[in-house]
């Protein structure tokens, strides 16, 4: 099983790398010019110096400050103009033929966004939007994927009841840890009510000496830090729900409350209501048309998903359903940033 898993992962990465290389070459020689969008919204999470880990299930959510710097330089050379996310609709509406735009967003409010990413953006005079979940910054909710990673790194084995009786998972190797991580992710995101599943995970973590709230406090900016961040005229804060649960799995009342209360809390912290919103997880399993309507009803000018894609002027016919492009920590080459921003990889995926 570990050998097959390794082969599958290696094959997947090889296919993605090959696709990015092709897209880069196609973009260089002008192939598939019709695939190019007018704008790109980039998604980041952690920005920090890399620390090598034998087990690193969230490596795709982490890039280095050096790569961010190189990515911005590459986009600058490609002729992109950098705009704040909230300003993207107006800027594209008056764009001239051939102009291209890019916006940077960072999800979850990690402290390294201020420590490591902010200096890069400031040096290049690039606006950026940080999406904050008040449950994280106010330390009322843990970040389950961070808690789970710490737990699986520490425990030699783990006993857990996924609903059909306790099972014991061996955790001696990175392959076994990854299999356990995937099993927990299914349990939390698909099989069980999310809050209840996270509560069970947190209890298991505490039993092994890991405090999910202390881990969140260590990783995420608190209220004073957010107030300091927005003193930078390049920085904006957007809403990201309170608890970071998949909105499509919640009731109408819960979904609205998560979105509205997150905006209210951020307004109390920074002094004005956020204009932008990012759906937690952001894929089609986590976001439904109901959430798009709610975002509009609650007055958000722009709301972003994680569906991959680029922007056109028609994108803002539905400004609460905008796609984003992930800067994936597994593929940190500047030329891939240009290839992704071209839109060619997404056109290839749809064929």
Short mmCIF file of C-alpha atoms in Angstrom, two decimals:
data_model
loop_
_atom_site.label_atom_id
_atom_site.label_comp_id
_atom_site.label_asym_id
_atom_site.label_seq_id
_atom_site.Cartn_x
_atom_site.Cartn_y
_atom_site.Cartn_z
CA UNK A 1 0.00 0.00 0.00
CA UNK A 2 2.74 2.61 0.83
CA UNK A 3 4.52 1.83 -2.45
CA UNK A 4 1.31 2.25 -4.46
CA UNK A 5 0.52 5.46 -2.62
CA UNK A 6 3.99 6.83 -3.35
CA UNK A 7 3.67 5.89 -7.01
CA UNK A 8 0.27 7.60 -7.27
CA UNK A 9 1.56 10.78 -5.62
CA UNK A 10 4.66 10.78 -7.82
CA UNK A 11 2.58 10.26 -10.95
CA UNK A 12 0.18 13.05 -9.99
CA UNK A 13 3.03 15.50 -9.40
CA UNK A 14 4.69 14.48 -12.67
CA UNK A 15 1.46 15.08 -14.58
CA UNK A 16 0.90 18.48 -12.96
CA UNK A 17 4.52 19.49 -13.53
CA UNK A 18 4.29 18.41 -17.16
CA UNK A 19 1.10 20.41 -17.62
CA UNK A 20 2.68 23.52 -16.11
CA UNK A 21 5.76 23.14 -18.28
CA UNK A 22 3.58 22.82 -21.39
CA UNK A 23 1.47 25.80 -20.37
CA UNK A 24 4.62 27.87 -19.84
CA UNK A 25 5.95 26.99 -23.27
CA UNK A 26 2.56 27.57 -24.91
CA UNK A 27 2.29 30.95 -23.25
CA UNK A 28 5.82 31.87 -24.36
CA UNK A 29 5.18 31.15 -28.03
CA UNK A 30 1.67 32.59 -28.08
CA UNK A 31 -0.30 29.37 -28.39
CA UNK A 32 -3.85 29.29 -27.00
CA UNK A 33 -3.91 33.08 -26.80
CA UNK A 34 -7.69 32.97 -26.53
CA UNK A 35 -7.34 31.17 -23.18
CA UNK A 36 -5.69 34.18 -21.54
CA UNK A 37 -7.74 36.07 -19.01
CA UNK A 38 -7.55 39.75 -18.13
CA UNK A 39 -6.85 39.14 -14.48
CA UNK A 40 -5.80 36.63 -11.87
CA UNK A 41 -6.53 36.39 -8.14
CA UNK A 42 -3.86 34.42 -6.31
CA UNK A 43 -4.45 32.41 -3.13
CA UNK A 44 -1.78 31.99 -0.46
CA UNK A 45 -1.84 30.62 3.08
CA UNK A 46 1.50 30.33 4.90
CA UNK A 47 4.42 32.47 3.73
CA UNK A 48 7.52 31.54 5.73
CA UNK A 49 11.01 30.05 5.44
CA UNK A 50 10.81 26.34 4.69
CA UNK A 51 11.53 23.88 7.48
CA UNK A 52 11.93 20.37 6.09
CA UNK A 53 9.57 17.81 7.65
CA UNK A 54 9.39 14.08 6.99
CA UNK A 55 5.60 14.31 7.31
CA UNK A 56 4.20 17.51 5.82
CA UNK A 57 0.57 17.08 4.65
CA UNK A 58 0.03 20.83 4.34
CA UNK A 59 3.14 21.55 2.26
CA UNK A 60 0.93 22.70 -0.61
CA UNK A 61 -0.34 25.54 1.60
CA UNK A 62 3.11 27.00 2.23
CA UNK A 63 5.45 29.07 0.07
CA UNK A 64 8.69 30.85 0.93
CA UNK A 65 9.12 34.64 0.99
CA UNK A 66 11.77 34.21 -1.71
CA UNK A 67 9.28 32.51 -4.02
CA UNK A 68 6.68 35.22 -3.39
CA UNK A 69 9.28 37.83 -4.26
CA UNK A 70 10.23 35.97 -7.46
CA UNK A 71 6.56 35.47 -8.39
CA UNK A 72 5.84 39.19 -8.12
CA UNK A 73 8.94 40.04 -10.15
CA UNK A 74 7.92 37.54 -12.84
CA UNK A 75 4.40 38.95 -13.08
CA UNK A 76 5.82 42.47 -13.24
CA UNK A 77 8.03 41.45 -16.16
CA UNK A 78 4.94 39.93 -17.81
CA UNK A 79 3.22 43.31 -17.65
CA UNK A 80 0.71 42.66 -14.85
CA UNK A 81 -0.63 45.57 -12.84
CA UNK A 82 -1.29 44.85 -9.17
CA UNK A 83 -4.59 45.97 -7.64
CA UNK A 84 -6.44 45.40 -4.40
CA UNK A 85 -9.07 42.68 -4.61
CA UNK A 86 -11.93 45.06 -3.78
CA UNK A 87 -10.82 47.34 -6.63
CA UNK A 88 -10.62 44.59 -9.25
CA UNK A 89 -14.20 44.98 -10.63
CA UNK A 90 -13.81 48.72 -11.25
CA UNK A 91 -10.32 48.35 -12.67
CA UNK A 92 -11.29 45.66 -15.16
CA UNK A 93 -14.36 47.64 -16.21
CA UNK A 94 -12.16 50.43 -17.62
CA UNK A 95 -9.26 48.26 -18.76
CA UNK A 96 -7.75 48.81 -22.18
CA UNK A 97 -7.12 45.95 -24.58
CA UNK A 98 -4.07 43.96 -23.56
CA UNK A 99 -3.93 45.16 -19.96
CA UNK A 100 -3.55 42.46 -17.33
CA UNK A 101 -4.15 42.61 -13.60
CA UNK A 102 -3.30 40.54 -10.53
CA UNK A 103 -4.55 40.55 -6.95
CA UNK A 104 -3.04 38.67 -3.99
CA UNK A 105 -5.10 37.12 -1.19
CA UNK A 106 -4.00 35.18 1.89
CA UNK A 107 -6.40 32.92 3.78
CA UNK A 108 -6.78 32.32 7.53
CA UNK A 109 -4.77 35.21 9.00
CA UNK A 110 -1.52 33.41 9.77
CA UNK A 111 1.02 35.52 11.65
CA UNK A 112 3.64 34.84 9.02
CA UNK A 113 1.50 36.84 6.57
CA UNK A 114 2.53 39.96 8.51
CA UNK A 115 6.06 38.85 9.41
CA UNK A 116 7.23 37.39 6.10
CA UNK A 117 4.72 38.25 3.34
CA UNK A 118 4.00 41.88 4.23
CA UNK A 119 7.63 43.06 3.74
CA UNK A 120 7.67 41.49 0.25
CA UNK A 121 4.39 43.12 -0.76
CA UNK A 122 5.51 46.45 0.72
CA UNK A 123 8.84 46.37 -1.09
CA UNK A 124 7.07 45.83 -4.42
CA UNK A 125 4.15 48.18 -3.56
CA UNK A 126 1.67 45.34 -4.15
CA UNK A 127 -1.77 45.45 -2.41
CA UNK A 128 -2.87 42.33 -0.56
CA UNK A 129 -5.97 41.07 1.23
CA UNK A 130 -5.84 38.81 4.30
CA UNK A 131 -9.01 36.79 4.95
CA UNK A 132 -9.58 36.41 8.68
CA UNK A 133 -11.79 33.98 10.59
CA UNK A 134 -12.53 35.65 13.96
CA UNK A 135 -12.79 32.23 15.59
CA UNK A 136 -9.09 31.79 14.90
CA UNK A 137 -7.85 35.28 15.81
CA UNK A 138 -10.04 35.39 18.94
CA UNK A 139 -8.98 31.86 19.92
CA UNK A 140 -12.45 30.34 20.15
CA UNK A 141 -11.86 27.80 17.38
CA UNK A 142 -8.88 25.66 16.45
CA UNK A 143 -7.46 25.03 13.00
CA UNK A 144 -8.14 21.33 12.57
CA UNK A 145 -5.60 20.61 9.81
CA UNK A 146 -2.84 22.16 11.94
CA UNK A 147 -3.99 20.28 15.05
CA UNK A 148 -4.15 17.02 13.12
CA UNK A 149 -0.67 17.49 11.69
CA UNK A 150 0.83 18.05 15.15
CA UNK A 151 -1.04 15.06 16.56
CA UNK A 152 0.10 12.69 13.82
CA UNK A 153 3.69 13.89 14.12
CA UNK A 154 3.76 13.25 17.86
CA UNK A 155 1.84 10.00 18.32
CA UNK A 156 3.43 6.61 17.47
CA UNK A 157 -0.08 5.24 17.01
CA UNK A 158 -3.58 6.57 17.55
CA UNK A 159 -6.87 5.02 18.64
CA UNK A 160 -9.95 6.84 17.34
CA UNK A 161 -13.63 6.12 16.83
CA UNK A 162 -14.82 7.31 13.41
CA UNK A 163 -18.35 6.16 14.20
CA UNK A 164 -18.17 2.37 13.96
CA UNK A 165 -16.05 1.61 16.98
CA UNK A 166 -12.48 2.47 17.91
CA UNK A 167 -9.73 1.63 15.45
CA UNK A 168 -6.00 1.77 16.02
CA UNK A 169 -3.94 3.52 13.36
CA UNK A 170 -0.18 2.85 13.21
CA UNK A 171 1.81 6.05 12.69
CA UNK A 172 5.37 4.79 12.44
CA UNK A 173 6.02 6.02 8.90
CA UNK A 174 5.15 9.11 6.85
CA UNK A 175 2.97 6.87 4.62
CA UNK A 176 0.92 5.70 7.59
CA UNK A 177 0.63 9.26 8.87
CA UNK A 178 -0.59 10.49 5.48
CA UNK A 179 -3.16 7.70 5.29
CA UNK A 180 -4.41 8.70 8.75
CA UNK A 181 -4.52 12.38 7.75
CA UNK A 182 -6.66 11.53 4.70
CA UNK A 183 -8.97 9.39 6.84
CA UNK A 184 -9.50 12.24 9.32
CA UNK A 185 -10.06 14.75 6.50
CA UNK A 186 -12.86 12.59 5.08
CA UNK A 187 -14.36 12.22 8.55
CA UNK A 188 -14.36 15.98 9.14
CA UNK A 189 -15.28 17.26 5.70
CA UNK A 190 -17.64 14.58 4.40
CA UNK A 191 -18.82 11.93 6.83
CA UNK A 192 -19.75 13.81 10.02
CA UNK A 193 -21.06 17.20 11.09
CA UNK A 194 -17.91 19.31 10.94
CA UNK A 195 -18.03 20.96 14.36
CA UNK A 196 -18.70 17.63 16.12
CA UNK A 197 -15.89 15.92 14.22
CA UNK A 198 -13.42 18.69 15.10
CA UNK A 199 -14.49 18.48 18.75
CA UNK A 200 -13.59 14.76 18.75
CA UNK A 201 -10.25 15.48 17.08
CA UNK A 202 -9.47 18.23 19.60
CA UNK A 203 -10.20 15.84 22.46
CA UNK A 204 -7.80 13.28 20.98
CA UNK A 205 -5.14 15.98 20.59
CA UNK A 206 -5.53 17.10 24.21
CA UNK A 207 -5.19 13.50 25.36
CA UNK A 208 -1.76 13.52 23.70
CA UNK A 209 -0.70 16.83 25.26
CA UNK A 210 -1.56 19.10 22.29
CA UNK A 211 -3.72 22.17 22.99
CA UNK A 212 -5.51 23.19 19.75
CA UNK A 213 -6.20 26.71 21.00
CA UNK A 214 -2.59 27.33 22.01
CA UNK A 215 -1.51 26.05 18.60
CA UNK A 216 -3.92 28.49 16.94
CA UNK A 217 -2.63 31.34 19.12
CA UNK A 218 0.92 30.52 18.06
CA UNK A 219 0.07 30.53 14.35
CA UNK A 220 -2.60 33.23 13.87
CA UNK A 221 -2.59 37.02 14.26
CA UNK A 222 -4.53 38.33 17.23
CA UNK A 223 -6.68 41.47 17.25
CA UNK A 224 -3.86 43.98 18.05
CA UNK A 225 -1.79 42.53 15.21
CA UNK A 226 -4.66 42.93 12.75
CA UNK A 227 -5.12 46.56 13.83
CA UNK A 228 -1.42 47.09 13.19
CA UNK A 229 -1.56 45.33 9.83
CA UNK A 230 -4.24 47.60 8.39
CA UNK A 231 -2.08 50.65 9.15
CA UNK A 232 -0.24 49.56 6.03
CA UNK A 233 -2.16 51.22 3.16
CA UNK A 234 -1.46 48.18 0.96
CA UNK A 235 -3.19 45.79 3.38
CA UNK A 236 -6.91 44.94 3.55
CA UNK A 237 -8.82 42.53 5.77
CA UNK A 238 -11.59 40.35 4.38
CA UNK A 239 -14.11 38.08 6.10
CA UNK A 240 -13.76 34.29 6.16
CA UNK A 241 -16.66 33.16 8.42
CA UNK A 242 -16.27 32.76 12.18
CA UNK A 243 -15.42 29.07 12.51
CA UNK A 244 -14.13 28.18 9.02
CA UNK A 245 -16.76 25.51 8.36
CA UNK A 246 -18.00 24.46 4.93
CA UNK A 247 -20.99 26.74 4.43
CA UNK A 248 -22.85 24.43 2.04
CA UNK A 249 -23.16 21.87 4.85
CA UNK A 250 -24.80 24.35 7.24
CA UNK A 251 -28.44 25.37 7.62
CA UNK A 252 -29.64 28.64 6.11
CA UNK A 253 -29.55 30.31 9.51
CA UNK A 254 -26.09 29.00 10.41
CA UNK A 255 -24.58 29.95 7.07
CA UNK A 256 -25.90 33.49 7.25
CA UNK A 257 -24.78 33.86 10.86
CA UNK A 258 -21.25 32.65 10.06
CA UNK A 259 -20.89 35.15 7.24
CA UNK A 260 -22.57 38.12 8.90
CA UNK A 261 -20.97 37.72 12.33
CA UNK A 262 -17.51 37.39 10.83
CA UNK A 263 -17.99 40.73 9.05
CA UNK A 264 -19.37 42.31 12.24
CA UNK A 265 -16.42 41.10 14.30
CA UNK A 266 -13.84 42.29 11.79
CA UNK A 267 -15.57 45.69 11.65
CA UNK A 268 -15.22 45.91 15.43
CA UNK A 269 -11.50 45.11 15.18
CA UNK A 270 -10.40 47.32 12.27
CA UNK A 271 -13.05 50.05 12.41
CA UNK A 272 -14.88 49.42 9.14
CA UNK A 273 -16.85 46.63 7.55
CA UNK A 274 -14.90 44.34 5.20
CA UNK A 275 -15.80 44.60 1.51
CA UNK A 276 -14.53 41.15 0.54
CA UNK A 277 -15.26 37.58 1.55
CA UNK A 278 -13.58 34.20 1.00
CA UNK A 279 -15.59 30.99 1.32
CA UNK A 280 -13.88 28.43 3.60
CA UNK A 281 -12.35 25.62 1.52
CA UNK A 282 -13.91 27.36 -1.45
CA UNK A 283 -14.57 24.34 -3.68
CA UNK A 284 -17.92 23.29 -5.06
CA UNK A 285 -18.51 20.79 -2.26
CA UNK A 286 -18.20 23.61 0.30
CA UNK A 287 -19.93 26.46 -1.54
CA UNK A 288 -23.38 26.41 -3.09
CA UNK A 289 -25.43 29.04 -4.97
CA UNK A 290 -27.07 29.89 -1.65
CA UNK A 291 -23.78 31.25 -0.31
CA UNK A 292 -23.27 33.33 -3.44
CA UNK A 293 -26.67 34.94 -2.85
CA UNK A 294 -25.91 35.46 0.84
CA UNK A 295 -22.63 37.20 0.06
CA UNK A 296 -24.48 39.60 -2.22
CA UNK A 297 -27.30 40.14 0.29
CA UNK A 298 -24.77 40.90 3.06
CA UNK A 299 -23.15 43.61 0.98
CA UNK A 300 -19.82 42.07 0.04
CA UNK A 301 -18.52 43.68 -3.14
CA UNK A 302 -16.40 40.65 -4.01
CA UNK A 303 -16.43 37.03 -2.81
CA UNK A 304 -13.88 34.44 -3.88
CA UNK A 305 -13.89 30.67 -4.24
CA UNK A 306 -10.97 28.30 -4.81
CA UNK A 307 -12.27 27.15 -8.19
CA UNK A 308 -9.26 27.65 -10.48
CA UNK A 309 -9.50 30.16 -13.27
CA UNK A 310 -8.76 33.65 -14.54
CA UNK A 311 -10.93 36.73 -14.86
CA UNK A 312 -12.65 38.50 -17.72
CA UNK A 313 -14.96 41.51 -17.73
CA UNK A 314 -17.88 39.06 -17.62
CA UNK A 315 -16.57 37.61 -14.35
CA UNK A 316 -18.03 40.60 -12.56
CA UNK A 317 -21.53 39.85 -13.74
CA UNK A 318 -21.32 37.52 -10.70
CA UNK A 319 -18.77 39.18 -8.38
CA UNK A 320 -19.52 36.76 -5.53
CA UNK A 321 -18.36 33.66 -7.47
CA UNK A 322 -14.84 34.65 -8.50
CA UNK A 323 -12.15 32.01 -9.13
CA UNK A 324 -8.67 32.06 -7.65
CA UNK A 325 -5.32 30.52 -8.52
CA UNK A 326 -3.43 28.75 -5.75
CA UNK A 327 0.29 29.37 -5.44
CA UNK A 328 1.03 25.76 -4.52
CA UNK A 329 4.02 25.11 -2.30
CA UNK A 330 4.85 21.95 -4.24
CA UNK A 331 5.48 23.90 -7.46
CA UNK A 332 7.54 26.94 -6.51
CA UNK A 333 8.92 28.11 -9.84
CA UNK A 334 8.24 31.65 -11.07
CA UNK A 335 7.58 30.48 -14.63
CA UNK A 336 4.69 28.38 -13.32
CA UNK A 337 3.09 31.55 -11.90
CA UNK A 338 3.01 33.10 -15.36
CA UNK A 339 1.70 29.85 -16.84
CA UNK A 340 -1.13 29.73 -14.32
CA UNK A 341 -1.98 33.40 -14.75
CA UNK A 342 -2.23 32.85 -18.50
CA UNK A 343 -5.27 30.62 -17.95
CA UNK A 344 -3.89 27.91 -20.26
CA UNK A 345 -3.78 25.11 -17.62
CA UNK A 346 -7.46 25.61 -16.82
CA UNK A 347 -8.43 25.54 -20.49
CA UNK A 348 -6.50 22.26 -20.83
CA UNK A 349 -8.30 20.78 -17.80
CA UNK A 350 -11.68 21.54 -19.35
CA UNK A 351 -10.83 19.75 -22.58
#
